[in-house]
Amino acid sequence: MAIIINLDVVMAKRKMSLNELALRVGITNVNLSILKTGKAKGVRFDTLEAICHALECQPGDILEYIPEVTVNIP
């Protein structure tokens, strides 16, 4: 996947646990864990806003785009 989730990195920098962030954001630990591990298919803007507010960060701190490399074999 070309979108990388750096939520665990930002949480570690802020010394915030999954449980604490889930409580502050208002989502379940399971859903936050799915997002954190990169298994989520999408994220709602209001959820992203709440995460950024709780972690005092920008969306770009959490989400990163890395283009996938394609190889053309003749």
mmCIF file of N, CA, C and O in Angstrom:
data_model
loop_
_atom_site.group_PDB
_atom_site.id
_atom_site.type_symbol
_atom_site.label_atom_id
_atom_site.label_comp_id
_atom_site.label_asym_id
_atom_site.label_seq_id
_atom_site.Cartn_x
_atom_site.Cartn_y
_atom_site.Cartn_z
ATOM 1 N N MET A 1 0.852 -1.187 0.000
ATOM 2 C CA MET A 1 0.000 0.000 0.000
ATOM 3 C C MET A 1 0.890 1.239 0.000
ATOM 4 O O MET A 1 1.904 1.276 0.669
ATOM 5 N N ALA A 2 0.497 2.246 -0.720
ATOM 6 C CA ALA A 2 1.296 3.455 -0.856
ATOM 7 C C ALA A 2 1.104 4.443 0.285
ATOM 8 O O ALA A 2 1.901 5.351 0.439
ATOM 9 N N ILE A 3 0.058 4.268 1.081
ATOM 10 C CA ILE A 3 -0.165 5.143 2.227
ATOM 11 C C ILE A 3 0.336 4.428 3.479
ATOM 12 O O ILE A 3 -0.115 3.331 3.793
ATOM 13 N N ILE A 4 1.273 5.050 4.166
ATOM 14 C CA ILE A 4 1.857 4.488 5.376
ATOM 15 C C ILE A 4 1.278 5.223 6.587
ATOM 16 O O ILE A 4 1.192 6.453 6.587
ATOM 17 N N ILE A 5 0.880 4.461 7.602
ATOM 18 C CA ILE A 5 0.330 5.027 8.829
ATOM 19 C C ILE A 5 1.446 5.080 9.867
ATOM 20 O O ILE A 5 1.992 4.052 10.248
ATOM 21 N N ASN A 6 1.786 6.276 10.305
ATOM 22 C CA ASN A 6 2.837 6.469 11.301
ATOM 23 C C ASN A 6 2.258 6.796 12.681
ATOM 24 O O ASN A 6 2.907 7.459 13.485
ATOM 25 N N LEU A 7 1.068 6.298 12.946
ATOM 26 C CA LEU A 7 0.400 6.595 14.205
ATOM 27 C C LEU A 7 1.206 6.099 15.394
ATOM 28 O O LEU A 7 1.334 6.805 16.401
ATOM 29 N N ASP A 8 1.792 4.912 15.292
ATOM 30 C CA ASP A 8 2.575 4.370 16.402
ATOM 31 C C ASP A 8 3.790 5.240 16.714
ATOM 32 O O ASP A 8 4.147 5.427 17.888
ATOM 33 N N VAL A 9 4.404 5.823 15.694
ATOM 34 C CA VAL A 9 5.564 6.694 15.893
ATOM 35 C C VAL A 9 5.161 7.960 16.643
ATOM 36 O O VAL A 9 5.819 8.365 17.615
ATOM 37 N N VAL A 10 4.060 8.578 16.212
ATOM 38 C CA VAL A 10 3.588 9.811 16.853
ATOM 39 C C VAL A 10 3.146 9.520 18.286
ATOM 40 O O VAL A 10 3.444 10.293 19.201
ATOM 41 N N MET A 11 2.470 8.391 18.494
ATOM 42 C CA MET A 11 2.049 8.018 19.852
ATOM 43 C C MET A 11 3.261 7.821 20.760
ATOM 44 O O MET A 11 3.251 8.262 21.919
ATOM 45 N N ALA A 12 4.302 7.189 20.258
ATOM 46 C CA ALA A 12 5.510 6.959 21.052
ATOM 47 C C ALA A 12 6.189 8.280 21.409
ATOM 48 O O ALA A 12 6.636 8.469 22.552
ATOM 49 N N LYS A 13 6.254 9.206 20.450
ATOM 50 C CA LYS A 13 6.856 10.514 20.711
ATOM 51 C C LYS A 13 6.090 11.269 21.794
ATOM 52 O O LYS A 13 6.682 12.012 22.575
ATOM 53 N N ARG A 14 4.755 11.075 21.820
ATOM 54 C CA ARG A 14 3.911 11.766 22.808
ATOM 55 C C ARG A 14 3.740 10.950 24.094
ATOM 56 O O ARG A 14 3.066 11.379 25.010
ATOM 57 N N LYS A 15 4.336 9.743 24.101
ATOM 58 C CA LYS A 15 4.228 8.825 25.240
ATOM 59 C C LYS A 15 2.766 8.563 25.608
ATOM 60 O O LYS A 15 2.369 8.604 26.767
ATOM 61 N N MET A 16 1.968 8.273 24.571
ATOM 62 C CA MET A 16 0.546 8.023 24.773
ATOM 63 C C MET A 16 0.229 6.583 24.389
ATOM 64 O O MET A 16 0.634 6.110 23.335
ATOM 65 N N SER A 17 -0.501 5.911 25.248
ATOM 66 C CA SER A 17 -0.869 4.517 24.995
ATOM 67 C C SER A 17 -2.074 4.452 24.059
ATOM 68 O O SER A 17 -2.808 5.429 23.873
ATOM 69 N N LEU A 18 -2.278 3.269 23.500
ATOM 70 C CA LEU A 18 -3.424 3.019 22.638
ATOM 71 C C LEU A 18 -4.722 3.250 23.413
ATOM 72 O O LEU A 18 -5.648 3.877 22.902
ATOM 73 N N ASN A 19 -4.776 2.754 24.636
ATOM 74 C CA ASN A 19 -5.983 2.914 25.454
ATOM 75 C C ASN A 19 -6.291 4.382 25.723
ATOM 76 O O ASN A 19 -7.444 4.810 25.619
ATOM 77 N N GLU A 20 -5.268 5.155 26.068
ATOM 78 C CA GLU A 20 -5.483 6.573 26.361
ATOM 79 C C GLU A 20 -5.951 7.326 25.122
ATOM 80 O O GLU A 20 -6.885 8.131 25.181
ATOM 81 N N LEU A 21 -5.316 7.054 23.987
ATOM 82 C CA LEU A 21 -5.716 7.735 22.753
ATOM 83 C C LEU A 21 -7.129 7.352 22.356
ATOM 84 O O LEU A 21 -7.920 8.209 21.962
ATOM 85 N N ALA A 22 -7.474 6.074 22.485
ATOM 86 C CA ALA A 22 -8.834 5.623 22.149
ATOM 87 C C ALA A 22 -9.869 6.355 23.014
ATOM 88 O O ALA A 22 -10.914 6.769 22.510
ATOM 89 N N LEU A 23 -9.579 6.506 24.290
ATOM 90 C CA LEU A 23 -10.496 7.226 25.180
ATOM 91 C C LEU A 23 -10.628 8.688 24.772
ATOM 92 O O LEU A 23 -11.731 9.228 24.742
ATOM 93 N N ARG A 24 -9.507 9.334 24.468
ATOM 94 C CA ARG A 24 -9.537 10.753 24.088
ATOM 95 C C ARG A 24 -10.253 10.983 22.756
ATOM 96 O O ARG A 24 -10.917 11.994 22.577
ATOM 97 N N VAL A 25 -10.093 10.033 21.838
ATOM 98 C CA VAL A 25 -10.677 10.184 20.502
ATOM 99 C C VAL A 25 -12.142 9.745 20.481
ATOM 100 O O VAL A 25 -12.941 10.255 19.710
ATOM 101 N N GLY A 26 -12.475 8.776 21.333
ATOM 102 C CA GLY A 26 -13.849 8.293 21.375
ATOM 103 C C GLY A 26 -14.110 7.144 20.424
ATOM 104 O O GLY A 26 -15.223 7.008 19.909
ATOM 105 N N ILE A 27 -13.083 6.333 20.143
ATOM 106 C CA ILE A 27 -13.263 5.138 19.334
ATOM 107 C C ILE A 27 -12.751 3.940 20.123
ATOM 108 O O ILE A 27 -12.051 4.098 21.124
ATOM 109 N N THR A 28 -13.093 2.754 19.679
ATOM 110 C CA THR A 28 -12.692 1.551 20.410
ATOM 111 C C THR A 28 -11.207 1.266 20.207
ATOM 112 O O THR A 28 -10.607 1.689 19.210
ATOM 113 N N ASN A 29 -10.640 0.538 21.160
ATOM 114 C CA ASN A 29 -9.240 0.120 21.044
ATOM 115 C C ASN A 29 -9.032 -0.705 19.778
ATOM 116 O O ASN A 29 -8.006 -0.583 19.115
ATOM 117 N N VAL A 30 -10.014 -1.551 19.463
ATOM 118 C CA VAL A 30 -9.909 -2.415 18.281
ATOM 119 C C VAL A 30 -9.820 -1.578 17.007
ATOM 120 O O VAL A 30 -8.946 -1.806 16.159
ATOM 121 N N ASN A 31 -10.706 -0.601 16.863
ATOM 122 C CA ASN A 31 -10.686 0.234 15.650
ATOM 123 C C ASN A 31 -9.410 1.064 15.564
ATOM 124 O O ASN A 31 -8.845 1.232 14.478
ATOM 125 N N LEU A 32 -8.944 1.569 16.701
ATOM 126 C CA LEU A 32 -7.699 2.340 16.696
ATOM 127 C C LEU A 32 -6.516 1.433 16.361
ATOM 128 O O LEU A 32 -5.616 1.826 15.625
ATOM 129 N N SER A 33 -6.533 0.221 16.860
ATOM 130 C CA SER A 33 -5.471 -0.740 16.557
ATOM 131 C C SER A 33 -5.443 -1.085 15.073
ATOM 132 O O SER A 33 -4.362 -1.186 14.463
ATOM 133 N N ILE A 34 -6.619 -1.250 14.467
ATOM 134 C CA ILE A 34 -6.706 -1.520 13.024
ATOM 135 C C ILE A 34 -6.099 -0.363 12.236
ATOM 136 O O ILE A 34 -5.349 -0.578 11.275
ATOM 137 N N LEU A 35 -6.385 0.852 12.657
ATOM 138 C CA LEU A 35 -5.813 2.024 11.986
ATOM 139 C C LEU A 35 -4.301 2.066 12.201
ATOM 140 O O LEU A 35 -3.536 2.280 11.261
ATOM 141 N N LYS A 36 -3.871 1.827 13.418
ATOM 142 C CA LYS A 36 -2.452 1.901 13.769
ATOM 143 C C LYS A 36 -1.604 0.888 13.000
ATOM 144 O O LYS A 36 -0.480 1.185 12.599
ATOM 145 N N THR A 37 -2.144 -0.284 12.776
ATOM 146 C CA THR A 37 -1.390 -1.330 12.080
ATOM 147 C C THR A 37 -1.474 -1.216 10.563
ATOM 148 O O THR A 37 -0.866 -2.016 9.856
ATOM 149 N N GLY A 38 -2.220 -0.231 10.063
ATOM 150 C CA GLY A 38 -2.316 -0.025 8.628
ATOM 151 C C GLY A 38 -3.302 -0.946 7.933
ATOM 152 O O GLY A 38 -3.302 -1.046 6.706
ATOM 153 N N LYS A 39 -4.163 -1.617 8.695
ATOM 154 C CA LYS A 39 -5.129 -2.547 8.108
ATOM 155 C C LYS A 39 -6.451 -1.876 7.746
ATOM 156 O O LYS A 39 -7.299 -2.486 7.127
ATOM 157 N N ALA A 40 -6.620 -0.616 8.127
ATOM 158 C CA ALA A 40 -7.857 0.107 7.827
ATOM 159 C C ALA A 40 -7.914 0.454 6.351
ATOM 160 O O ALA A 40 -6.896 0.756 5.728
ATOM 161 N N LYS A 41 -9.100 0.398 5.789
ATOM 162 C CA LYS A 41 -9.306 0.761 4.387
ATOM 163 C C LYS A 41 -9.531 2.257 4.221
ATOM 164 O O LYS A 41 -9.440 2.786 3.126
ATOM 165 N N GLY A 42 -9.841 2.940 5.320
ATOM 166 C CA GLY A 42 -10.087 4.373 5.274
ATOM 167 C C GLY A 42 -10.205 4.929 6.668
ATOM 168 O O GLY A 42 -10.236 4.185 7.645
ATOM 169 N N VAL A 43 -10.243 6.244 6.756
ATOM 170 C CA VAL A 43 -10.430 6.915 8.046
ATOM 171 C C VAL A 43 -11.298 8.146 7.809
ATOM 172 O O VAL A 43 -11.126 8.856 6.808
ATOM 173 N N ARG A 44 -12.263 8.340 8.700
ATOM 174 C CA ARG A 44 -13.142 9.505 8.575
ATOM 175 C C ARG A 44 -12.375 10.755 8.987
ATOM 176 O O ARG A 44 -11.509 10.715 9.858
ATOM 177 N N PHE A 45 -12.705 11.875 8.340
ATOM 178 C CA PHE A 45 -12.020 13.124 8.653
ATOM 179 C C PHE A 45 -12.237 13.542 10.101
ATOM 180 O O PHE A 45 -11.320 14.080 10.727
ATOM 181 N N ASP A 46 -13.419 13.308 10.646
ATOM 182 C CA ASP A 46 -13.646 13.703 12.041
ATOM 183 C C ASP A 46 -12.809 12.848 12.996
ATOM 184 O O ASP A 46 -12.340 13.338 14.030
ATOM 185 N N THR A 47 -12.572 11.580 12.644
ATOM 186 C CA THR A 47 -11.704 10.727 13.450
ATOM 187 C C THR A 47 -10.263 11.208 13.340
ATOM 188 O O THR A 47 -9.549 11.310 14.349
ATOM 189 N N LEU A 48 -9.828 11.515 12.133
ATOM 190 C CA LEU A 48 -8.471 12.032 11.923
ATOM 191 C C LEU A 48 -8.277 13.344 12.674
ATOM 192 O O LEU A 48 -7.234 13.564 13.304
ATOM 193 N N GLU A 49 -9.280 14.199 12.646
ATOM 194 C CA GLU A 49 -9.218 15.470 13.373
ATOM 195 C C GLU A 49 -9.080 15.235 14.871
ATOM 196 O O GLU A 49 -8.265 15.877 15.538
ATOM 197 N N ALA A 50 -9.859 14.299 15.412
ATOM 198 C CA ALA A 50 -9.806 14.008 16.845
ATOM 199 C C ALA A 50 -8.443 13.422 17.243
ATOM 200 O O ALA A 50 -7.905 13.760 18.303
ATOM 201 N N ILE A 51 -7.886 12.567 16.393
ATOM 202 C CA ILE A 51 -6.559 12.003 16.660
ATOM 203 C C ILE A 51 -5.508 13.110 16.662
ATOM 204 O O ILE A 51 -4.665 13.183 17.562
ATOM 205 N N CYS A 52 -5.554 13.985 15.657
ATOM 206 C CA CYS A 52 -4.600 15.090 15.580
ATOM 207 C C CYS A 52 -4.740 16.028 16.774
ATOM 208 O O CYS A 52 -3.731 16.505 17.313
ATOM 209 N N HIS A 53 -5.962 16.270 17.203
ATOM 210 C CA HIS A 53 -6.184 17.126 18.375
ATOM 211 C C HIS A 53 -5.587 16.483 19.622
ATOM 212 O O HIS A 53 -4.883 17.148 20.392
ATOM 213 N N ALA A 54 -5.846 15.196 19.824
ATOM 214 C CA ALA A 54 -5.356 14.489 21.011
ATOM 215 C C ALA A 54 -3.833 14.392 21.033
ATOM 216 O O ALA A 54 -3.213 14.481 22.097
ATOM 217 N N LEU A 55 -3.222 14.219 19.850
ATOM 218 C CA LEU A 55 -1.766 14.060 19.772
ATOM 219 C C LEU A 55 -1.039 15.375 19.479
ATOM 220 O O LEU A 55 0.188 15.398 19.398
ATOM 221 N N GLU A 56 -1.809 16.453 19.292
ATOM 222 C CA GLU A 56 -1.242 17.766 18.968
ATOM 223 C C GLU A 56 -0.291 17.652 17.774
ATOM 224 O O GLU A 56 0.894 17.983 17.857
ATOM 225 N N CYS A 57 -0.836 17.149 16.664
ATOM 226 C CA CYS A 57 -0.030 16.954 15.462
ATOM 227 C C CYS A 57 -0.847 17.321 14.232
ATOM 228 O O CYS A 57 -2.011 17.690 14.336
ATOM 229 N N GLN A 58 -0.240 17.202 13.080
ATOM 230 C CA GLN A 58 -0.876 17.453 11.796
ATOM 231 C C GLN A 58 -1.158 16.113 11.117
ATOM 232 O O GLN A 58 -0.461 15.125 11.382
ATOM 233 N N PRO A 59 -2.147 16.051 10.210
ATOM 234 C CA PRO A 59 -2.417 14.799 9.499
ATOM 235 C C PRO A 59 -1.187 14.230 8.799
ATOM 236 O O PRO A 59 -0.982 13.022 8.763
ATOM 237 N N GLY A 60 -0.324 15.097 8.295
ATOM 238 C CA GLY A 60 0.890 14.650 7.621
ATOM 239 C C GLY A 60 1.890 13.976 8.548
ATOM 240 O O GLY A 60 2.788 13.276 8.086
ATOM 241 N N ASP A 61 1.739 14.182 9.847
ATOM 242 C CA ASP A 61 2.589 13.486 10.815
ATOM 243 C C ASP A 61 2.176 12.026 10.937
ATOM 244 O O ASP A 61 2.996 11.171 11.278
ATOM 245 N N ILE A 62 0.909 11.752 10.653
ATOM 246 C CA ILE A 62 0.352 10.408 10.813
ATOM 247 C C ILE A 62 0.331 9.654 9.487
ATOM 248 O O ILE A 62 0.609 8.459 9.445
ATOM 249 N N LEU A 63 -0.009 10.352 8.405
ATOM 250 C CA LEU A 63 -0.155 9.722 7.093
ATOM 251 C C LEU A 63 1.011 10.101 6.193
ATOM 252 O O LEU A 63 1.401 11.269 6.133
ATOM 253 N N GLU A 64 1.553 9.115 5.488
ATOM 254 C CA GLU A 64 2.674 9.352 4.579
ATOM 255 C C GLU A 64 2.417 8.610 3.268
ATOM 256 O O GLU A 64 2.010 7.450 3.281
ATOM 257 N N TYR A 65 2.664 9.283 2.162
ATOM 258 C CA TYR A 65 2.500 8.670 0.853
ATOM 259 C C TYR A 65 3.866 8.251 0.321
ATOM 260 O O TYR A 65 4.784 9.065 0.206
ATOM 261 N N ILE A 66 3.992 6.974 0.002
ATOM 262 C CA ILE A 66 5.209 6.452 -0.624
ATOM 263 C C ILE A 66 4.774 5.737 -1.895
ATOM 264 O O ILE A 66 4.072 4.723 -1.826
ATOM 265 N N PRO A 67 5.176 6.267 -3.054
ATOM 266 C CA PRO A 67 4.757 5.645 -4.317
ATOM 267 C C PRO A 67 5.254 4.203 -4.411
ATOM 268 O O PRO A 67 6.372 3.899 -3.999
ATOM 269 N N GLU A 68 4.404 3.345 -4.947
ATOM 270 C CA GLU A 68 4.787 1.963 -5.165
ATOM 271 C C GLU A 68 5.672 1.893 -6.409
ATOM 272 O O GLU A 68 5.403 2.563 -7.400
ATOM 273 N N VAL A 69 6.684 1.098 -6.345
ATOM 274 C CA VAL A 69 7.604 0.948 -7.459
ATOM 275 C C VAL A 69 7.113 -0.185 -8.354
ATOM 276 O O VAL A 69 6.806 -1.276 -7.872
ATOM 277 N N THR A 70 7.000 0.102 -9.629
ATOM 278 C CA THR A 70 6.614 -0.947 -10.578
ATOM 279 C C THR A 70 7.813 -1.247 -11.473
ATOM 280 O O THR A 70 8.556 -0.351 -11.870
ATOM 281 N N VAL A 71 7.990 -2.499 -11.758
ATOM 282 C CA VAL A 71 9.090 -2.924 -12.593
ATOM 283 C C VAL A 71 8.527 -3.498 -13.879
ATOM 284 O O VAL A 71 7.690 -4.405 -13.861
ATOM 285 N N ASN A 72 8.991 -2.967 -14.985
ATOM 286 C CA ASN A 72 8.577 -3.468 -16.307
ATOM 287 C C ASN A 72 9.640 -4.423 -16.803
ATOM 288 O O ASN A 72 10.770 -4.030 -17.065
ATOM 289 N N ILE A 73 9.256 -5.673 -16.943
ATOM 290 C CA ILE A 73 10.203 -6.684 -17.445
ATOM 291 C C ILE A 73 9.880 -6.937 -18.908
ATOM 292 O O ILE A 73 8.761 -7.317 -19.245
ATOM 293 N N PRO A 74 10.894 -6.703 -19.791
ATOM 294 C CA PRO A 74 10.646 -6.886 -21.234
ATOM 295 C C PRO A 74 10.457 -8.334 -21.614
ATOM 296 O O PRO A 74 10.763 -9.237 -21.018
#
